[in-house]
Short mmCIF file of C-alpha atoms in Angstrom, two decimals:
data_model
loop_
_atom_site.label_atom_id
_atom_site.label_comp_id
_atom_site.label_asym_id
_atom_site.label_seq_id
_atom_site.Cartn_x
_atom_site.Cartn_y
_atom_site.Cartn_z
CA UNK A 1 -0.17 -0.18 0.09
CA UNK A 2 3.18 2.09 0.64
CA UNK A 3 3.76 2.36 -3.38
CA UNK A 4 -0.20 3.01 -4.17
CA UNK A 5 -0.03 6.04 -1.98
CA UNK A 6 3.19 7.09 -3.09
CA UNK A 7 2.74 6.85 -6.69
CA UNK A 8 -0.76 9.10 -6.05
CA UNK A 9 1.36 11.70 -4.25
CA UNK A 10 3.31 11.87 -7.38
CA UNK A 11 0.88 12.46 -9.80
CA UNK A 12 -1.35 15.35 -7.15
CA UNK A 13 1.60 17.73 -7.16
CA UNK A 14 0.13 21.34 -8.21
CA UNK A 15 2.71 21.16 -11.62
CA UNK A 16 1.88 17.14 -12.68
CA UNK A 17 -2.07 17.91 -12.24
CA UNK A 18 -1.63 20.92 -15.00
CA UNK A 19 0.86 18.74 -17.32
CA UNK A 20 -2.09 16.55 -17.45
CA UNK A 21 -4.92 19.26 -18.06
CA UNK A 22 -2.50 20.12 -21.09
CA UNK A 23 -2.33 16.84 -22.51
CA UNK A 24 -5.83 16.29 -22.37
CA UNK A 25 -6.72 19.13 -23.65
CA UNK A 26 -3.50 18.57 -26.60
CA UNK A 27 -5.53 15.08 -27.26
CA UNK A 28 -8.65 15.97 -27.74
CA UNK A 29 -7.85 18.75 -30.01
CA UNK A 30 -5.65 16.07 -31.90
CA UNK A 31 -8.66 13.56 -31.93
CA UNK A 32 -10.54 16.30 -33.34
CA UNK A 33 -8.71 16.97 -36.46
CA UNK A 34 -8.74 14.03 -39.50
CA UNK A 35 -5.77 12.71 -39.45
CA UNK A 36 -4.03 13.43 -37.08
CA UNK A 37 -2.88 10.68 -34.28
CA UNK A 38 -2.18 10.59 -30.93
CA UNK A 39 0.85 8.66 -31.75
CA UNK A 40 1.79 11.57 -33.99
CA UNK A 41 1.05 13.93 -31.01
CA UNK A 42 3.14 11.88 -28.97
CA UNK A 43 5.78 11.65 -31.08
CA UNK A 44 5.89 15.54 -31.67
CA UNK A 45 5.94 15.75 -27.45
CA UNK A 46 8.47 13.31 -27.23
CA UNK A 47 11.65 16.37 -27.45
CA UNK A 48 9.84 18.59 -25.13
CA UNK A 49 9.73 15.92 -22.22
CA UNK A 50 13.30 15.58 -21.95
CA UNK A 51 14.02 17.93 -19.15
CA UNK A 52 11.05 16.80 -17.55
CA UNK A 53 11.16 14.53 -14.81
CA UNK A 54 10.08 10.81 -15.61
CA UNK A 55 6.92 10.95 -13.44
CA UNK A 56 5.42 14.12 -15.69
CA UNK A 57 6.64 13.48 -18.61
CA UNK A 58 4.89 10.05 -18.60
CA UNK A 59 2.15 11.34 -17.12
CA UNK A 60 1.79 13.77 -19.60
CA UNK A 61 1.90 11.51 -22.84
CA UNK A 62 -0.47 8.89 -21.10
CA UNK A 63 -3.23 11.59 -20.57
CA UNK A 64 -2.87 12.64 -24.03
CA UNK A 65 -2.79 9.05 -25.40
CA UNK A 66 -6.42 8.43 -23.27
CA UNK A 67 -7.98 11.54 -24.58
CA UNK A 68 -6.92 11.49 -28.06
CA UNK A 69 -8.65 8.63 -28.62
CA UNK A 70 -11.95 9.90 -27.30
CA UNK A 71 -11.54 13.31 -29.28
CA UNK A 72 -11.99 11.29 -32.36
CA UNK A 73 -15.06 10.84 -31.72
CA UNK A 74 -16.33 14.50 -31.44
CA UNK A 75 -15.99 15.07 -35.47
CA UNK A 76 -17.21 11.44 -35.91
CA UNK A 77 -20.96 12.36 -34.91
CA UNK A 78 -21.23 15.87 -35.64
CA UNK A 79 -19.66 15.43 -39.29
CA UNK A 80 -19.49 12.08 -39.90
CA UNK A 81 -15.53 12.59 -40.21
CA UNK A 82 -13.45 10.45 -37.61
CA UNK A 83 -10.74 12.16 -36.15
CA UNK A 84 -9.12 8.84 -35.25
CA UNK A 85 -9.51 5.61 -36.62
CA UNK A 86 -10.84 4.31 -33.52
CA UNK A 87 -14.02 6.21 -34.19
CA UNK A 88 -14.66 4.85 -37.44
CA UNK A 89 -17.67 2.55 -35.59
CA UNK A 90 -18.97 5.39 -33.51
CA UNK A 91 -19.46 7.38 -37.11
CA UNK A 92 -21.77 4.51 -37.90
CA UNK A 93 -24.72 5.16 -35.51
CA UNK A 94 -23.46 9.23 -34.26
CA UNK A 95 -24.01 10.85 -37.27
CA UNK A 96 -27.50 9.70 -37.91
CA UNK A 97 -28.43 11.16 -34.29
CA UNK A 98 -26.48 14.29 -35.09
CA UNK A 99 -28.67 14.54 -38.25
CA UNK A 100 -31.62 14.26 -36.06
CA UNK A 101 -30.95 17.22 -33.80
CA UNK A 102 -29.45 15.27 -30.85
CA UNK A 103 -25.59 15.77 -31.02
CA UNK A 104 -25.33 16.19 -27.59
CA UNK A 105 -26.86 13.04 -26.45
CA UNK A 106 -24.52 11.57 -28.96
CA UNK A 107 -21.97 13.20 -27.32
CA UNK A 108 -22.74 12.69 -23.70
CA UNK A 109 -22.97 8.76 -24.46
CA UNK A 110 -19.95 8.80 -26.03
CA UNK A 111 -18.00 10.50 -23.44
CA UNK A 112 -19.31 8.45 -20.74
CA UNK A 113 -18.61 5.17 -22.67
CA UNK A 114 -15.13 6.13 -23.04
CA UNK A 115 -14.56 7.07 -18.81
CA UNK A 116 -16.76 3.88 -18.22
CA UNK A 117 -14.37 1.79 -20.65
CA UNK A 118 -11.31 3.63 -19.64
CA UNK A 119 -11.69 3.33 -15.94
CA UNK A 120 -12.71 -0.69 -16.48
CA UNK A 121 -9.37 -1.38 -18.13
CA UNK A 122 -7.07 0.84 -15.69
CA UNK A 123 -8.73 -1.49 -12.62
CA UNK A 124 -7.55 -4.31 -14.39
CA UNK A 125 -4.22 -3.24 -15.52
CA UNK A 126 -3.35 -2.27 -11.80
CA UNK A 127 -4.90 -5.55 -10.94
CA UNK A 128 -4.23 -7.81 -12.96
CA UNK A 129 -1.02 -6.55 -14.90
CA UNK A 130 1.04 -9.75 -14.56
CA UNK A 131 -1.06 -12.27 -15.21
CA UNK A 132 -3.15 -10.67 -18.27
CA UNK A 133 0.70 -9.86 -19.88
CA UNK A 134 1.35 -13.59 -19.04
CA UNK A 135 -1.53 -14.74 -21.72
CA UNK A 136 -0.81 -11.82 -24.27
CA UNK A 137 2.59 -13.49 -24.14
CA UNK A 138 1.14 -16.35 -25.94
CA UNK A 139 -0.09 -15.16 -29.09
CA UNK A 140 1.85 -15.90 -31.60
CA UNK A 141 0.98 -14.89 -35.09
CA UNK A 142 -1.24 -18.38 -35.49
CA UNK A 143 -3.43 -16.66 -32.51
CA UNK A 144 -3.38 -13.07 -34.00
CA UNK A 145 -4.42 -14.30 -37.18
CA UNK A 146 -7.26 -16.80 -35.93
CA UNK A 147 -8.33 -13.53 -34.04
CA UNK A 148 -7.83 -10.97 -36.69
CA UNK A 149 -10.21 -13.79 -39.07
CA UNK A 150 -12.25 -13.34 -36.39
CA UNK A 151 -13.04 -9.64 -37.25
CA UNK A 152 -12.97 -10.02 -40.62
CA UNK A 153 -16.18 -12.52 -39.80
CA UNK A 154 -17.82 -9.37 -38.59
CA UNK A 155 -17.93 -7.91 -42.41
CA UNK A 156 -21.75 -8.87 -43.03
CA UNK A 157 -23.05 -6.97 -39.67
CA UNK A 158 -20.69 -4.07 -39.26
CA UNK A 159 -23.29 -1.62 -40.67
CA UNK A 160 -26.68 -1.59 -41.36
CA UNK A 161 -26.91 -2.31 -45.18
CA UNK A 162 -27.11 -5.59 -47.24
CA UNK A 163 -25.36 -8.03 -45.91
CA UNK A 164 -24.24 -9.04 -49.53
CA UNK A 165 -23.03 -5.39 -50.03
CA UNK A 166 -21.14 -5.34 -47.01
CA UNK A 167 -19.21 -8.18 -47.80
CA UNK A 168 -18.41 -6.83 -51.14
CA UNK A 169 -17.05 -3.33 -49.94
CA UNK A 170 -14.87 -5.44 -47.29
CA UNK A 171 -13.73 -7.84 -50.37
CA UNK A 172 -12.48 -5.17 -52.05
CA UNK A 173 -10.90 -3.55 -48.92
CA UNK A 174 -8.73 -6.31 -48.28
CA UNK A 175 -7.76 -6.56 -52.22
CA UNK A 176 -6.53 -3.14 -51.89
CA UNK A 177 -4.57 -4.09 -48.53
CA UNK A 178 -2.67 -6.47 -50.82
CA UNK A 179 -0.94 -3.45 -52.85
CA UNK A 180 2.54 -2.53 -52.06
CA UNK A 181 5.75 -5.08 -51.46
CA UNK A 182 5.00 -8.29 -50.48
CA UNK A 183 6.56 -8.69 -46.55
CA UNK A 184 8.00 -12.28 -47.15
CA UNK A 185 8.30 -12.60 -51.04
CA UNK A 186 9.50 -9.35 -51.90
CA UNK A 187 7.07 -9.29 -54.58
CA UNK A 188 5.36 -6.23 -56.02
CA UNK A 189 1.44 -6.33 -56.45
CA UNK A 190 -0.47 -3.71 -57.97
CA UNK A 191 2.02 -0.81 -57.56
CA UNK A 192 2.12 -0.28 -61.34
CA UNK A 193 5.94 1.55 -60.82
CA UNK A 194 4.70 4.02 -58.55
CA UNK A 195 7.23 4.04 -55.74
CA UNK A 196 4.08 5.77 -53.17
CA UNK A 197 2.32 2.32 -53.67
CA UNK A 198 5.69 0.15 -52.82
CA UNK A 199 4.56 0.35 -48.65
CA UNK A 200 1.01 0.04 -49.41
CA UNK A 201 -2.00 2.48 -48.99
CA UNK A 202 -2.17 3.69 -45.43
CA UNK A 203 -5.90 3.69 -44.04
CA UNK A 204 -5.30 6.85 -42.69
CA UNK A 205 -5.62 8.90 -45.40
CA UNK A 206 -8.36 6.33 -47.15
CA UNK A 207 -10.47 6.55 -43.87
CA UNK A 208 -10.57 10.93 -44.20
CA UNK A 209 -11.41 10.33 -47.90
CA UNK A 210 -14.49 7.67 -47.67
CA UNK A 211 -15.84 9.35 -44.65
CA UNK A 212 -15.11 13.00 -44.98
CA UNK A 213 -14.81 13.75 -48.73
CA UNK A 214 -17.46 11.58 -49.67
CA UNK A 215 -19.84 12.95 -47.15
CA UNK A 216 -18.87 16.34 -48.41
CA UNK A 217 -19.88 15.47 -52.34
CA UNK A 218 -22.67 13.85 -50.90
CA UNK A 219 -24.09 16.90 -49.12
CA UNK A 220 -22.90 19.26 -52.18
CA UNK A 221 -26.36 17.75 -53.60
CA UNK A 222 -28.34 19.29 -50.96
CA UNK A 223 -27.07 22.18 -50.68
CA UNK A 224 -30.51 24.27 -51.75
CA UNK A 225 -32.34 22.53 -49.56
CA UNK A 226 -33.09 23.96 -46.23
CA UNK A 227 -32.60 22.22 -43.04
CA UNK A 228 -34.45 23.59 -39.57
CA UNK A 229 -32.81 22.46 -36.46
CA UNK A 230 -34.04 23.60 -32.91
CA UNK A 231 -31.73 23.97 -30.76
CA UNK A 232 -33.44 22.52 -27.56
CA UNK A 233 -32.94 19.23 -29.16
CA UNK A 234 -29.60 19.83 -30.40
CA UNK A 235 -28.32 20.47 -27.57
CA UNK A 236 -29.79 17.82 -25.26
CA UNK A 237 -27.85 15.23 -23.14
CA UNK A 238 -28.35 11.80 -22.49
CA UNK A 239 -30.92 10.81 -20.05
CA UNK A 240 -30.55 8.32 -17.01
CA UNK A 241 -32.64 5.94 -18.75
CA UNK A 242 -30.03 6.49 -21.96
CA UNK A 243 -27.81 5.30 -19.44
CA UNK A 244 -29.64 2.35 -17.73
CA UNK A 245 -29.84 1.42 -21.33
CA UNK A 246 -26.15 0.90 -22.70
CA UNK A 247 -24.62 -0.47 -19.17
CA UNK A 248 -24.73 -3.81 -20.08
CA UNK A 249 -22.87 -2.49 -23.55
CA UNK A 250 -20.20 -0.30 -22.05
CA UNK A 251 -19.53 -3.42 -19.51
CA UNK A 252 -19.47 -6.02 -22.26
CA UNK A 253 -17.46 -3.59 -24.55
CA UNK A 254 -14.73 -2.58 -21.93
CA UNK A 255 -14.20 -6.02 -21.28
CA UNK A 256 -13.37 -6.60 -25.09
CA UNK A 257 -11.37 -3.47 -25.26
CA UNK A 258 -9.22 -4.47 -22.19
CA UNK A 259 -8.73 -7.79 -23.60
CA UNK A 260 -7.66 -6.69 -27.42
CA UNK A 261 -5.71 -3.91 -26.42
CA UNK A 262 -3.15 -5.90 -23.56
CA UNK A 263 -2.54 -8.12 -27.34
CA UNK A 264 0.59 -6.46 -28.71
CA UNK A 265 -0.36 -4.41 -32.41
CA UNK A 266 -3.96 -4.79 -31.90
CA UNK A 267 -4.98 -1.71 -31.03
CA UNK A 268 -8.36 0.55 -30.78
CA UNK A 269 -9.53 0.60 -34.19
CA UNK A 270 -9.69 -3.57 -33.70
CA UNK A 271 -11.63 -3.51 -30.35
CA UNK A 272 -14.24 -0.81 -31.52
CA UNK A 273 -14.96 -2.50 -34.51
CA UNK A 274 -15.64 -5.66 -32.35
CA UNK A 275 -17.27 -3.62 -29.72
CA UNK A 276 -19.79 -2.48 -32.32
CA UNK A 277 -20.36 -5.71 -33.66
CA UNK A 278 -20.65 -7.43 -30.36
CA UNK A 279 -23.53 -4.28 -28.89
CA UNK A 280 -25.47 -5.01 -32.39
CA UNK A 281 -25.12 -8.66 -31.76
CA UNK A 282 -26.25 -8.51 -28.35
CA UNK A 283 -28.72 -5.36 -28.72
CA UNK A 284 -32.83 -6.11 -28.63
CA UNK A 285 -33.34 -3.38 -30.92
CA UNK A 286 -31.32 -4.38 -33.91
CA UNK A 287 -33.39 -2.34 -36.12
CA UNK A 288 -31.94 1.21 -35.01
CA UNK A 289 -28.19 0.26 -35.76
CA UNK A 290 -26.94 2.35 -38.62
CA UNK A 291 -29.72 5.01 -38.09
CA UNK A 292 -28.66 6.36 -34.56
CA UNK A 293 -28.78 3.91 -31.95
CA UNK A 294 -27.05 4.90 -28.44
CA UNK A 295 -25.50 1.20 -28.38
CA UNK A 296 -24.31 1.87 -31.51
CA UNK A 297 -21.84 5.05 -29.62
CA UNK A 298 -21.64 3.13 -26.28
CA UNK A 299 -20.06 -0.23 -27.67
CA UNK A 300 -17.16 1.43 -29.58
CA UNK A 301 -16.29 3.99 -27.63
CA UNK A 302 -15.92 2.06 -24.61
CA UNK A 303 -13.70 -0.64 -26.04
CA UNK A 304 -11.28 1.96 -27.95
CA UNK A 305 -11.02 3.83 -24.82
CA UNK A 306 -10.37 0.21 -22.45
CA UNK A 307 -7.89 -0.54 -25.12
CA UNK A 308 -5.64 2.17 -24.25
CA UNK A 309 -5.53 1.21 -20.33
CA UNK A 310 -5.00 -2.62 -21.69
CA UNK A 311 -2.28 -1.86 -23.96
CA UNK A 312 -0.62 0.02 -21.17
CA UNK A 313 -0.22 -3.69 -19.58
CA UNK A 314 2.25 -5.29 -21.86
CA UNK A 315 3.99 -2.01 -22.22
CA UNK A 316 4.91 -1.70 -18.69
CA UNK A 317 4.94 -5.35 -17.55
CA UNK A 318 6.84 -6.26 -20.63
CA UNK A 319 8.21 -4.14 -22.55
CA UNK A 320 6.38 -4.98 -25.36
CA UNK A 321 3.83 -2.07 -26.76
CA UNK A 322 0.68 -2.93 -26.96
CA UNK A 323 -0.27 0.11 -29.65
CA UNK A 324 1.84 2.59 -31.64
CA UNK A 325 1.33 5.20 -28.89
CA UNK A 326 2.93 2.86 -26.27
CA UNK A 327 5.70 2.42 -28.41
CA UNK A 328 6.52 5.91 -28.50
CA UNK A 329 5.60 5.99 -24.53
CA UNK A 330 8.31 3.02 -24.14
CA UNK A 331 11.11 4.81 -26.08
CA UNK A 332 10.09 7.91 -23.90
CA UNK A 333 10.38 5.27 -20.67
CA UNK A 334 13.78 3.99 -21.78
CA UNK A 335 14.86 7.74 -22.92
CA UNK A 336 14.04 8.48 -18.95
CA UNK A 337 16.48 5.91 -17.66
CA UNK A 338 13.60 3.34 -16.97
CA UNK A 339 13.66 -0.19 -18.13
CA UNK A 340 10.32 -1.37 -18.82
CA UNK A 341 9.58 -5.18 -17.90
CA UNK A 342 9.09 -7.56 -14.70
CA UNK A 343 12.02 -5.44 -13.32
CA UNK A 344 9.91 -1.72 -13.96
CA UNK A 345 6.94 -3.52 -11.82
CA UNK A 346 9.51 -4.87 -9.02
CA UNK A 347 11.36 -2.13 -8.58
CA UNK A 348 9.80 0.83 -8.95
CA UNK A 349 5.73 0.04 -8.15
CA UNK A 350 5.44 3.38 -7.32
CA UNK A 351 5.71 4.65 -10.80
CA UNK A 352 3.56 2.18 -12.07
CA UNK A 353 0.35 3.61 -9.67
CA UNK A 354 1.63 7.19 -10.78
CA UNK A 355 1.13 6.40 -14.09
CA UNK A 356 -2.08 4.51 -13.06
CA UNK A 357 -3.55 7.55 -11.43
CA UNK A 358 -2.43 10.12 -14.08
CA UNK A 359 -4.85 7.94 -16.72
CA UNK A 360 -7.09 8.02 -13.85
CA UNK A 361 -7.66 11.41 -13.69
CA UNK A 362 -7.21 12.26 -17.69
CA UNK A 363 -10.46 10.01 -17.66
CA UNK A 364 -12.48 12.44 -15.49
CA UNK A 365 -10.95 15.50 -17.25
CA UNK A 366 -11.62 14.55 -20.75
CA UNK A 367 -15.44 13.76 -19.03
CA UNK A 368 -15.49 16.85 -18.37
CA UNK A 369 -14.97 18.30 -20.83
CA UNK A 370 -16.90 15.72 -23.06
CA UNK A 371 -20.28 16.76 -21.10
CA UNK A 372 -19.12 20.22 -20.57
CA UNK A 373 -18.46 20.84 -23.89
CA UNK A 374 -21.36 18.66 -25.99
CA UNK A 375 -23.30 21.37 -25.89
CA UNK A 376 -20.84 23.84 -27.49
CA UNK A 377 -19.28 21.06 -30.00
CA UNK A 378 -23.28 20.11 -30.90
CA UNK A 379 -23.56 23.84 -32.28
CA UNK A 380 -21.22 22.77 -35.10
CA UNK A 381 -24.64 21.32 -36.47
CA UNK A 382 -26.25 24.31 -36.93
CA UNK A 383 -23.45 26.09 -38.79
CA UNK A 384 -24.85 26.78 -42.38
CA UNK A 385 -23.07 23.81 -44.40
CA UNK A 386 -21.64 26.04 -46.95
CA UNK A 387 -19.30 27.36 -44.43
CA UNK A 388 -18.82 24.00 -42.32
CA UNK A 389 -17.72 21.71 -45.70
CA UNK A 390 -15.31 24.06 -47.18
CA UNK A 391 -13.68 24.08 -43.59
CA UNK A 392 -13.89 20.36 -43.23
CA UNK A 393 -11.71 20.13 -47.06
CA UNK A 394 -9.20 21.96 -45.77
CA UNK A 395 -8.90 20.11 -42.67
CA UNK A 396 -9.23 17.09 -44.59
CA UNK A 397 -6.32 18.08 -47.02
CA UNK A 398 -4.22 19.30 -43.88
CA UNK A 399 -5.16 15.96 -42.57
CA UNK A 400 -4.08 13.29 -44.98
CA UNK A 401 -0.73 15.41 -45.85
CA UNK A 402 0.26 15.90 -42.12
CA UNK A 403 0.18 11.62 -42.02
CA UNK A 404 3.25 11.10 -43.67
CA UNK A 405 4.04 14.76 -45.02
CA UNK A 406 3.87 13.54 -48.75
CA UNK A 407 1.48 14.68 -51.51
CA UNK A 408 0.69 11.28 -52.59
CA UNK A 409 -1.31 10.73 -49.27
CA UNK A 410 -3.73 13.88 -50.24
CA UNK A 411 -4.28 12.17 -54.05
CA UNK A 412 -5.03 9.10 -52.12
CA UNK A 413 -7.48 10.74 -49.87
CA UNK A 414 -9.30 12.58 -52.76
CA UNK A 415 -9.50 9.52 -55.03
CA UNK A 416 -10.71 7.71 -51.51
CA UNK A 417 -13.40 10.21 -51.48
CA UNK A 418 -14.91 10.05 -54.95
CA UNK A 419 -15.02 6.54 -54.09
CA UNK A 420 -16.80 6.70 -50.65
CA UNK A 421 -19.19 9.22 -52.56
CA UNK A 422 -19.60 6.21 -55.45
CA UNK A 423 -20.31 3.71 -52.40
CA UNK A 424 -22.99 5.91 -51.37
CA UNK A 425 -25.03 6.51 -53.95
CA UNK A 426 -25.21 2.53 -54.38
CA UNK A 427 -25.93 1.62 -51.24
CA UNK A 428 -22.00 0.37 -50.13
CA UNK A 429 -20.82 1.06 -46.82
CA UNK A 430 -17.71 2.42 -46.34
CA UNK A 431 -17.19 1.24 -42.95
CA UNK A 432 -16.64 -2.53 -43.97
CA UNK A 433 -14.45 -1.35 -46.84
CA UNK A 434 -12.15 0.36 -44.49
CA UNK A 435 -12.31 -2.74 -42.15
CA UNK A 436 -11.13 -4.97 -44.62
CA UNK A 437 -8.41 -2.72 -45.88
CA UNK A 438 -7.23 -2.74 -42.14
CA UNK A 439 -7.33 -6.63 -41.10
CA UNK A 440 -6.69 -7.37 -44.34
CA UNK A 441 -3.29 -6.32 -43.60
CA UNK A 442 -3.12 -8.17 -40.51
CA UNK A 443 -4.42 -11.20 -42.03
CA UNK A 444 -1.98 -11.81 -44.53
CA UNK A 445 1.13 -10.77 -42.53
CA UNK A 446 0.15 -13.30 -39.58
CA UNK A 447 -0.74 -15.77 -42.17
CA UNK A 448 3.01 -15.91 -44.15
CA UNK A 449 4.57 -15.37 -40.74
CA UNK A 450 2.57 -18.45 -38.67
CA UNK A 451 3.51 -20.27 -42.57
CA UNK A 452 7.18 -19.98 -41.70
CA UNK A 453 7.21 -20.42 -38.27
CA UNK A 454 5.10 -23.86 -39.12
CA UNK A 455 7.59 -24.77 -42.28
CA UNK A 456 4.17 -24.38 -44.50
CA UNK A 457 2.31 -26.90 -42.63
CA UNK A 458 -1.47 -25.62 -42.06
CA UNK A 459 -2.16 -28.08 -39.35
CA UNK A 460 -0.03 -26.43 -37.02
CA UNK A 461 -2.91 -23.90 -36.42
CA UNK A 462 -5.23 -26.50 -34.57
CA UNK A 463 -2.82 -27.38 -32.51
CA UNK A 464 -3.43 -24.14 -30.64
CA UNK A 465 -6.42 -23.85 -28.32
CA UNK A 466 -6.29 -20.16 -28.72
CA UNK A 467 -6.34 -20.80 -32.55
CA UNK A 468 -9.46 -23.19 -31.83
CA UNK A 469 -11.20 -21.18 -29.44
CA UNK A 470 -10.99 -18.03 -32.13
CA UNK A 471 -11.82 -20.02 -35.49
CA UNK A 472 -14.95 -21.58 -33.31
CA UNK A 473 -16.00 -17.95 -32.18
CA UNK A 474 -15.52 -16.80 -36.15
CA UNK A 475 -17.59 -19.97 -37.52
CA UNK A 476 -20.46 -18.59 -34.35
CA UNK A 477 -19.93 -15.29 -36.22
CA UNK A 478 -20.96 -16.57 -39.62
CA UNK A 479 -24.37 -18.06 -38.87
CA UNK A 480 -25.35 -16.28 -35.97
CA UNK A 481 -28.17 -14.34 -38.38
CA UNK A 482 -28.96 -17.78 -39.06
CA UNK A 483 -28.86 -19.07 -35.34
CA UNK A 484 -31.09 -16.09 -33.98
CA UNK A 485 -33.99 -16.38 -36.51
CA UNK A 486 -34.20 -20.22 -37.08
CA UNK A 487 -33.47 -21.56 -33.41
CA UNK A 488 -36.41 -19.78 -31.53
CA UNK A 489 -38.46 -20.56 -34.56
CA UNK A 490 -37.65 -24.42 -34.14
CA UNK A 491 -38.43 -24.38 -30.10
CA UNK A 492 -41.80 -22.38 -30.04
CA UNK A 493 -42.43 -25.03 -33.08
CA UNK A 494 -41.56 -27.76 -31.06
CA UNK A 495 -43.71 -26.44 -27.80
CA UNK A 496 -46.48 -25.58 -30.02
CA UNK A 497 -46.12 -29.65 -30.61
CA UNK A 498 -46.30 -30.73 -27.50
CA UNK A 499 -49.28 -28.38 -26.42
CA UNK A 500 -51.61 -29.80 -28.99
CA UNK A 501 -50.51 -33.12 -28.32
CA UNK A 502 -53.29 -35.39 -26.14
#
């Protein structure tokens, strides 16, 4: 207990609290701007922390990491432009709510779900870090392949469009993910002699183009129409009944996000996608998803923020980064003279508790910003579209270029915007395409690595209980619509037959 109180005391110093507050503000702003990620912000912050003591330096980075994940949901809800990749799933139901004039309600649900997911993962992080980190160590490329395959199995139900269109869009995303030089063989695929395609297509410019530019082009068709919004509705916060309705979704998604965050390199984007799908799978109101379901906001927001705390487990307990942002935090730890891993947990436990407290404070800070600012943020939807969408276009251009500082990504973003517009016109959801792009690359990489490890013997997949578990979940996921539709009918017909028999 002495280490706990020592860690808390380190954070509660006024200077350290001020740095955490600054980190939260930067994180929310970075999350709001399309194309700017928390990993980029932490990387830019790294040189400025050299002159700081280790605890405030790492605390500020951790606070930025937590807040940046939440910040992406703000523009995802208000203008269908995910400020960060994990907010892709949030836009599916957040934006329809904003279009109905309920942006404040959507932002409030997102803020509370984000904080609850973050708090859940932090409690798990502090109580079970060593045990959970040991489980994560058992994941080899075979297990990662099975987990990612499970994510791909959700393509058919990721949005409210038809399952067939979702599968087609997802398959196109997987196809695009194969562009570039193959990791194992060195073979060039679909590069057409363009050097910008050698490393494949980055999904951040694609994401900005599909959601922001695609929606911009779609909205440009209705500029001559008058849209009336009622301010009293637009700024309404969630009710107690709303929170009661989503509490089960938040708890379930928090567990999913924490587990996926612990797995190195999976990250909050995959957690958000799976959290959304599971929220829809277990919901009693599946027909609302894609049209403005608050469960469709709570699920991915709880999952992606829970993944931030989960990602800190392997980073601090094993020295294995759980995400791109924690990889930079790991470098900062080493720069400040720490040795992440069991030695850190054993020799300086007060430092672990200090980071835990910093992330805890950061979660409550962005809860205040999210709820207090929800009414202010929601008024963005009242700005005339003739002013709003040109601003979105400028930010999209800046975000696409800032990701890798190359004009090629700007062209990728613009082309993706045209593709997104055509997809919307013909009933194809952009979310399955992005999901296929992200997970397709992971599936290919983990399959290639597994084949090298097992010397081409694919039967080796069946030797792992974890692989068998995820393969079983994949089969259940694929056939879940049939199960939920026909099994209840079978039981009802059987009960009817028994009741009718003499």
